[in-house]
Amino acid sequence: MTEPTAVVGLPTRLLTDPEMIAACAARDFTKVFGLAKARGGFHVSRIARQCELTPSRVGEVISGRRTITNMSVIERVADGLRVPGHMLGLASRDWEGRASAPNPPERRSVQVAPGPSSIPTEPEDLDGILAIAAATKVTPSTLRSLQASIEDYWRRDDEHGGEALRPAVIGQLRYVMGLLADSTDPNYRRSLQGIAAELARLAGWTLFDARQYSTARAYFTQSLRLARAIDDRAFVANVLACLSLQATYQDRAEEAVTLARTAQDVARHDGGTPRLMAMLYVREAFGHASARDRPAAHAAIAEAQLQFGRVGSADDDPAWVSYFDRTKLTVDIGIALGQLGDVSAAEPLITEALRDEPETNLRGRAFHSFWLARIQLQRGQVEEACRAASDALNLSATVDSPRVTAHLRDFRHLLTPFRTFRPVAELDARLAGTAAD
């Protein structure tokens, strides 16, 4: 991407001004544009031209009559005013490596491959400081240790949720990006980029679980760029699947379906394994079920079952898709059917999955118990639903997952017509203390 010569960013003194830093962190563009105009010498038409907006829209933002929340517009503002990505909670912009900065660091002879080299909003941590001081040399042992830590992070995320893990994951991501910037060996660089992509996806996942969707999207996008830089198409499909699931949670059914289908196309181009394709079709089914598109959802479910039927022991599955086993397929189909209202078909599937699911997967069991309770309530099985919801509530106490809490809050609202039932009243009292609004 060639930087247009006409684009001149905000002066350094303004970008380091505490008011501007606070305004960017809050994404308060009334303040950002106002400071750019009052202290940066940027008149309205110039802001509009560089940010690809109309002057009237900029004027409305400055006056407070309009806000900016769309991510593509926020990115245009960052690029147009040359506001570093981390100030706005974005991944680093393509131009940041070429932009002049106060007290520039010593120039490196090696450029980091396309993709952000800094982390969206977190301050430098101890790992990053020590890495700079030690100038750690990458060895095969380093790569093995980093990969082992990722596997451990995922295990702990399944067991306890990602809230407590996130600082460590983000710190390690920064550490790996530092190693990548210093590495000259092309083989090590490729491995480091793959590890960084996995860490960025994990960071995005923990933020998604915390329902911090905007920041999660920034990390998922960073992971996507890193994977794309090494042409790891299967992992690109994996990240798109994460974005699809997040879109489903945000009630963006059409976007969820588009992302899932794009993931399928990417994976298919690279000879995606049946297990991977089955997972991607399930994500598509979630999107269709959210939109209540029954024929499309059932078609995606049928394709997922067909693909999973082709899974073989000789398949070269990526390690990160191994979690998608028969039990996971069963419970996901049950959830999709439950969203469609096919509760009589959904209940036995989720019951079966809960019976077979590992006891250590505490967060997953909490989610699935919630879905069982919801489906049983739809079937008029009030006492059974209260028992399943009680199980979910007990499990939620052992995991740190705002998504679980949100599901329990939703379930409490669903109980409203049944409050006169004694089991409901007892459960409602417990939910009031744990999942209060």
PDB file of C-alpha atoms in Angstrom, residues 37-210:
ATOM      1  CA  LYS A  37      -9.483  21.555  14.575  1.00  0.00           C
ATOM      2  CA  ALA A  38      -8.622  23.727  17.571  1.00  0.00           C
ATOM      3  CA  ARG A  39      -5.060  22.600  18.294  1.00  0.00           C
ATOM      4  CA  GLY A  40      -3.955  20.721  15.205  1.00  0.00           C
ATOM      5  CA  GLY A  41      -4.866  23.326  12.590  1.00  0.00           C
ATOM      6  CA  PHE A  42      -7.137  20.862  10.730  1.00  0.00           C
ATOM      7  CA  HIS A  43     -10.181  22.663   9.371  1.00  0.00           C
ATOM      8  CA  VAL A  44     -13.400  20.729   8.836  1.00  0.00           C
ATOM      9  CA  SER A  45     -12.951  20.207   5.103  1.00  0.00           C
ATOM     10  CA  ARG A  46      -9.434  18.855   5.603  1.00  0.00           C
ATOM     11  CA  ILE A  47     -10.589  16.366   8.239  1.00  0.00           C
ATOM     12  CA  ALA A  48     -13.362  15.316   5.881  1.00  0.00           C
ATOM     13  CA  ARG A  49     -11.055  14.925   2.872  1.00  0.00           C
ATOM     14  CA  GLN A  50      -8.400  12.910   4.681  1.00  0.00           C
ATOM     15  CA  CYS A  51     -10.912  10.678   6.503  1.00  0.00           C
ATOM     16  CA  GLU A  52     -13.105  10.171   3.418  1.00  0.00           C
ATOM     17  CA  LEU A  53     -16.114  11.797   5.095  1.00  0.00           C
ATOM     18  CA  THR A  54     -18.379  14.650   4.066  1.00  0.00           C
ATOM     19  CA  PRO A  55     -17.758  18.061   5.671  1.00  0.00           C
ATOM     20  CA  SER A  56     -21.344  18.080   6.932  1.00  0.00           C
ATOM     21  CA  ARG A  57     -20.816  14.790   8.745  1.00  0.00           C
ATOM     22  CA  VAL A  58     -17.608  16.038  10.355  1.00  0.00           C
ATOM     23  CA  GLY A  59     -19.461  19.163  11.459  1.00  0.00           C
ATOM     24  CA  GLU A  60     -22.250  17.071  12.975  1.00  0.00           C
ATOM     25  CA  VAL A  61     -19.701  14.968  14.877  1.00  0.00           C
ATOM     26  CA  ILE A  62     -17.932  18.049  16.218  1.00  0.00           C
ATOM     27  CA  SER A  63     -21.249  19.554  17.346  1.00  0.00           C
ATOM     28  CA  GLY A  64     -22.229  16.291  19.060  1.00  0.00           C
ATOM     29  CA  ARG A  65     -25.241  15.680  16.833  1.00  0.00           C
ATOM     30  CA  ARG A  66     -23.712  12.510  15.381  1.00  0.00           C
ATOM     31  CA  THR A  67     -21.395   9.761  16.620  1.00  0.00           C
ATOM     32  CA  ILE A  68     -18.975   7.391  14.932  1.00  0.00           C
ATOM     33  CA  THR A  69     -19.200   3.732  15.913  1.00  0.00           C
ATOM     34  CA  ASN A  70     -18.721   1.882  12.621  1.00  0.00           C
ATOM     35  CA  MET A  71     -15.347   0.106  12.624  1.00  0.00           C
ATOM     36  CA  SER A  72     -14.576   0.881   8.977  1.00  0.00           C
ATOM     37  CA  VAL A  73     -15.147   4.605   9.623  1.00  0.00           C
ATOM     38  CA  ILE A  74     -12.990   4.492  12.766  1.00  0.00           C
ATOM     39  CA  GLU A  75     -10.223   2.895  10.698  1.00  0.00           C
ATOM     40  CA  ARG A  76     -10.562   5.648   8.056  1.00  0.00           C
ATOM     41  CA  VAL A  77     -10.205   8.265  10.788  1.00  0.00           C
ATOM     42  CA  ALA A  78      -7.095   6.517  12.126  1.00  0.00           C
ATOM     43  CA  ASP A  79      -5.563   6.397   8.637  1.00  0.00           C
ATOM     44  CA  GLY A  80      -6.659   9.890   7.638  1.00  0.00           C
ATOM     45  CA  LEU A  81      -5.372  11.649  10.753  1.00  0.00           C
ATOM     46  CA  ARG A  82      -2.464   9.211  11.237  1.00  0.00           C
ATOM     47  CA  VAL A  83      -3.598   8.234  14.723  1.00  0.00           C
ATOM     48  CA  PRO A  84      -1.695   5.075  15.743  1.00  0.00           C
ATOM     49  CA  GLY A  85      -3.974   2.046  15.916  1.00  0.00           C
ATOM     50  CA  HIS A  86      -3.369   1.307  19.592  1.00  0.00           C
ATOM     51  CA  MET A  87      -4.744   4.739  20.574  1.00  0.00           C
ATOM     52  CA  LEU A  88      -8.144   3.796  19.124  1.00  0.00           C
ATOM     53  CA  GLY A  89      -8.144   0.147  20.192  1.00  0.00           C
ATOM     54  CA  LEU A  90      -7.254  -1.017  16.677  1.00  0.00           C
ATOM     55  CA  ALA A  91      -4.498  -3.207  15.348  1.00  0.00           C
ATOM     56  CA  SER A  92      -1.486  -1.299  14.014  1.00  0.00           C
ATOM     57  CA  ARG A  93      -2.121   0.378  10.694  1.00  0.00           C
ATOM     58  CA  ASP A  94      -0.136  -0.483   7.550  1.00  0.00           C
ATOM     59  CA  TRP A  95       1.521   2.943   7.487  1.00  0.00           C
ATOM     60  CA  GLU A  96       2.776   2.919  11.090  1.00  0.00           C
ATOM     61  CA  GLY A  97       6.071   1.257  10.252  1.00  0.00           C
ATOM     62  CA  ARG A  98       6.855   4.111   7.840  1.00  0.00           C
ATOM     63  CA  ALA A  99       5.530   7.009   9.887  1.00  0.00           C
ATOM     64  CA  SER A 100       7.915   9.338  11.624  1.00  0.00           C
ATOM     65  CA  ALA A 101       7.627   9.447  15.389  1.00  0.00           C
ATOM     66  CA  PRO A 102       9.185  11.365  18.264  1.00  0.00           C
ATOM     67  CA  ASN A 103      12.376   9.751  19.537  1.00  0.00           C
ATOM     68  CA  PRO A 104      12.285   7.019  16.904  1.00  0.00           C
ATOM     69  CA  PRO A 105      13.691   3.667  17.955  1.00  0.00           C
ATOM     70  CA  GLU A 106      16.802   2.277  16.369  1.00  0.00           C
ATOM     71  CA  ARG A 107      15.944   1.154  12.852  1.00  0.00           C
ATOM     72  CA  ARG A 108      15.786  -2.587  12.328  1.00  0.00           C
ATOM     73  CA  SER A 109      17.141  -4.232   9.216  1.00  0.00           C
ATOM     74  CA  VAL A 110      14.250  -6.714   9.105  1.00  0.00           C
ATOM     75  CA  GLN A 111      10.655  -5.661   8.533  1.00  0.00           C
ATOM     76  CA  VAL A 112       7.861  -7.554  10.243  1.00  0.00           C
ATOM     77  CA  ALA A 113       5.608  -9.281   7.722  1.00  0.00           C
ATOM     78  CA  PRO A 114       2.284  -7.606   6.879  1.00  0.00           C
ATOM     79  CA  GLY A 115       0.140  -7.275   9.946  1.00  0.00           C
ATOM     80  CA  PRO A 116       0.200  -5.271  13.164  1.00  0.00           C
ATOM     81  CA  SER A 117       3.384  -5.233  15.188  1.00  0.00           C
ATOM     82  CA  SER A 118       1.842  -3.757  18.311  1.00  0.00           C
ATOM     83  CA  ILE A 119      -1.064  -4.873  20.450  1.00  0.00           C
ATOM     84  CA  PRO A 120      -4.357  -2.979  20.492  1.00  0.00           C
ATOM     85  CA  THR A 121      -4.730  -1.398  23.928  1.00  0.00           C
ATOM     86  CA  GLU A 122      -2.550  -3.039  26.554  1.00  0.00           C
ATOM     87  CA  PRO A 123       0.488  -1.414  28.216  1.00  0.00           C
ATOM     88  CA  GLU A 124       3.941  -2.978  27.940  1.00  0.00           C
ATOM     89  CA  ASP A 125       4.278  -5.867  30.375  1.00  0.00           C
ATOM     90  CA  LEU A 126       7.231  -7.521  32.093  1.00  0.00           C
ATOM     91  CA  ASP A 127       7.715 -10.165  29.398  1.00  0.00           C
ATOM     92  CA  GLY A 128       7.983  -7.493  26.726  1.00  0.00           C
ATOM     93  CA  ILE A 129      10.487  -5.444  28.735  1.00  0.00           C
ATOM     94  CA  LEU A 130      12.644  -8.482  29.482  1.00  0.00           C
ATOM     95  CA  ALA A 131      12.559  -9.587  25.853  1.00  0.00           C
ATOM     96  CA  ILE A 132      13.889  -6.192  24.757  1.00  0.00           C
ATOM     97  CA  ALA A 133      16.626  -6.294  27.374  1.00  0.00           C
ATOM     98  CA  ALA A 134      17.670  -9.882  26.723  1.00  0.00           C
ATOM     99  CA  ALA A 135      17.322  -9.887  22.921  1.00  0.00           C
ATOM    100  CA  THR A 136      16.254 -13.519  23.192  1.00  0.00           C
ATOM    101  CA  LYS A 137      17.589 -15.771  20.460  1.00  0.00           C
ATOM    102  CA  VAL A 138      15.011 -18.020  18.846  1.00  0.00           C
ATOM    103  CA  THR A 139      15.767 -21.746  18.942  1.00  0.00           C
ATOM    104  CA  PRO A 140      13.698 -24.853  18.193  1.00  0.00           C
ATOM    105  CA  SER A 141      13.237 -25.188  21.936  1.00  0.00           C
ATOM    106  CA  THR A 142      11.801 -21.663  22.081  1.00  0.00           C
ATOM    107  CA  LEU A 143       9.223 -22.563  19.450  1.00  0.00           C
ATOM    108  CA  ARG A 144       8.275 -25.817  21.203  1.00  0.00           C
ATOM    109  CA  SER A 145       7.848 -24.011  24.522  1.00  0.00           C
ATOM    110  CA  LEU A 146       5.659 -21.328  22.975  1.00  0.00           C
ATOM    111  CA  GLN A 147       3.459 -23.889  21.254  1.00  0.00           C
ATOM    112  CA  ALA A 148       3.136 -25.901  24.465  1.00  0.00           C
ATOM    113  CA  SER A 149       2.059 -22.773  26.333  1.00  0.00           C
ATOM    114  CA  ILE A 150      -0.694 -22.138  23.766  1.00  0.00           C
ATOM    115  CA  GLU A 151      -2.020 -25.662  24.252  1.00  0.00           C
ATOM    116  CA  ASP A 152      -1.999 -25.098  28.017  1.00  0.00           C
ATOM    117  CA  TYR A 153      -3.816 -21.772  27.637  1.00  0.00           C
ATOM    118  CA  TRP A 154      -6.600 -23.433  25.649  1.00  0.00           C
ATOM    119  CA  ARG A 155      -6.956 -26.210  28.214  1.00  0.00           C
ATOM    120  CA  ARG A 156      -7.201 -23.698  31.043  1.00  0.00           C
ATOM    121  CA  ASP A 157      -9.638 -21.577  29.018  1.00  0.00           C
ATOM    122  CA  ASP A 158     -11.947 -24.596  28.637  1.00  0.00           C
ATOM    123  CA  GLU A 159     -11.723 -25.375  32.335  1.00  0.00           C
ATOM    124  CA  HIS A 160     -11.920 -21.929  33.917  1.00  0.00           C
ATOM    125  CA  GLY A 161     -12.717 -19.309  31.281  1.00  0.00           C
ATOM    126  CA  GLY A 162     -10.324 -16.805  29.778  1.00  0.00           C
ATOM    127  CA  GLU A 163     -10.654 -13.738  31.993  1.00  0.00           C
ATOM    128  CA  ALA A 164      -7.647 -14.523  34.190  1.00  0.00           C
ATOM    129  CA  LEU A 165      -5.618 -15.824  31.240  1.00  0.00           C
ATOM    130  CA  ARG A 166      -5.950 -12.781  29.006  1.00  0.00           C
ATOM    131  CA  PRO A 167      -3.098 -10.646  30.455  1.00  0.00           C
ATOM    132  CA  ALA A 168      -0.686 -13.571  30.113  1.00  0.00           C
ATOM    133  CA  VAL A 169      -1.828 -14.330  26.561  1.00  0.00           C
ATOM    134  CA  ILE A 170      -1.509 -10.698  25.469  1.00  0.00           C
ATOM    135  CA  GLY A 171       1.883 -10.432  27.163  1.00  0.00           C
ATOM    136  CA  GLN A 172       3.121 -13.523  25.367  1.00  0.00           C
ATOM    137  CA  LEU A 173       1.751 -12.229  22.073  1.00  0.00           C
ATOM    138  CA  ARG A 174       3.756  -9.049  22.501  1.00  0.00           C
ATOM    139  CA  TYR A 175       6.811 -11.121  23.405  1.00  0.00           C
ATOM    140  CA  VAL A 176       6.464 -13.217  20.229  1.00  0.00           C
ATOM    141  CA  MET A 177       6.003 -10.112  18.072  1.00  0.00           C
ATOM    142  CA  GLY A 178       9.267  -8.801  19.544  1.00  0.00           C
ATOM    143  CA  LEU A 179      11.034 -12.051  18.668  1.00  0.00           C
ATOM    144  CA  LEU A 180       9.601 -11.849  15.184  1.00  0.00           C
ATOM    145  CA  ALA A 181      10.882  -8.326  14.697  1.00  0.00           C
ATOM    146  CA  ASP A 182      14.404  -9.393  15.695  1.00  0.00           C
ATOM    147  CA  SER A 183      14.522 -12.714  13.839  1.00  0.00           C
ATOM    148  CA  THR A 184      16.370 -12.985  10.514  1.00  0.00           C
ATOM    149  CA  ASP A 185      15.972 -16.725   9.917  1.00  0.00           C
ATOM    150  CA  PRO A 186      13.077 -17.198   7.436  1.00  0.00           C
ATOM    151  CA  ASN A 187      12.109 -20.584   8.889  1.00  0.00           C
ATOM    152  CA  TYR A 188      11.940 -19.243  12.426  1.00  0.00           C
ATOM    153  CA  ARG A 189      10.050 -16.170  11.218  1.00  0.00           C
ATOM    154  CA  ARG A 190       7.360 -18.302   9.619  1.00  0.00           C
ATOM    155  CA  SER A 191       6.971 -20.389  12.776  1.00  0.00           C
ATOM    156  CA  LEU A 192       6.829 -17.265  14.931  1.00  0.00           C
ATOM    157  CA  GLN A 193       4.160 -15.745  12.708  1.00  0.00           C
ATOM    158  CA  GLY A 194       2.059 -18.889  13.068  1.00  0.00           C
ATOM    159  CA  ILE A 195       2.457 -18.816  16.862  1.00  0.00           C
ATOM    160  CA  ALA A 196       1.593 -15.107  16.941  1.00  0.00           C
ATOM    161  CA  ALA A 197      -1.532 -15.801  14.870  1.00  0.00           C
ATOM    162  CA  GLU A 198      -2.622 -18.457  17.376  1.00  0.00           C
ATOM    163  CA  LEU A 199      -1.986 -16.162  20.341  1.00  0.00           C
ATOM    164  CA  ALA A 200      -3.891 -13.310  18.697  1.00  0.00           C
ATOM    165  CA  ARG A 201      -6.840 -15.635  18.063  1.00  0.00           C
ATOM    166  CA  LEU A 202      -6.722 -16.807  21.670  1.00  0.00           C
ATOM    167  CA  ALA A 203      -6.640 -13.190  22.882  1.00  0.00           C
ATOM    168  CA  GLY A 204      -9.628 -12.448  20.656  1.00  0.00           C
ATOM    169  CA  TRP A 205     -11.440 -15.502  22.001  1.00  0.00           C
ATOM    170  CA  THR A 206     -10.964 -14.479  25.652  1.00  0.00           C
ATOM    171  CA  LEU A 207     -12.286 -11.014  24.817  1.00  0.00           C
ATOM    172  CA  PHE A 208     -15.231 -12.540  22.944  1.00  0.00           C
ATOM    173  CA  ASP A 209     -15.978 -14.673  26.013  1.00  0.00           C
ATOM    174  CA  ALA A 210     -15.872 -11.439  28.036  1.00  0.00           C
TER     175      ALA A 210
END
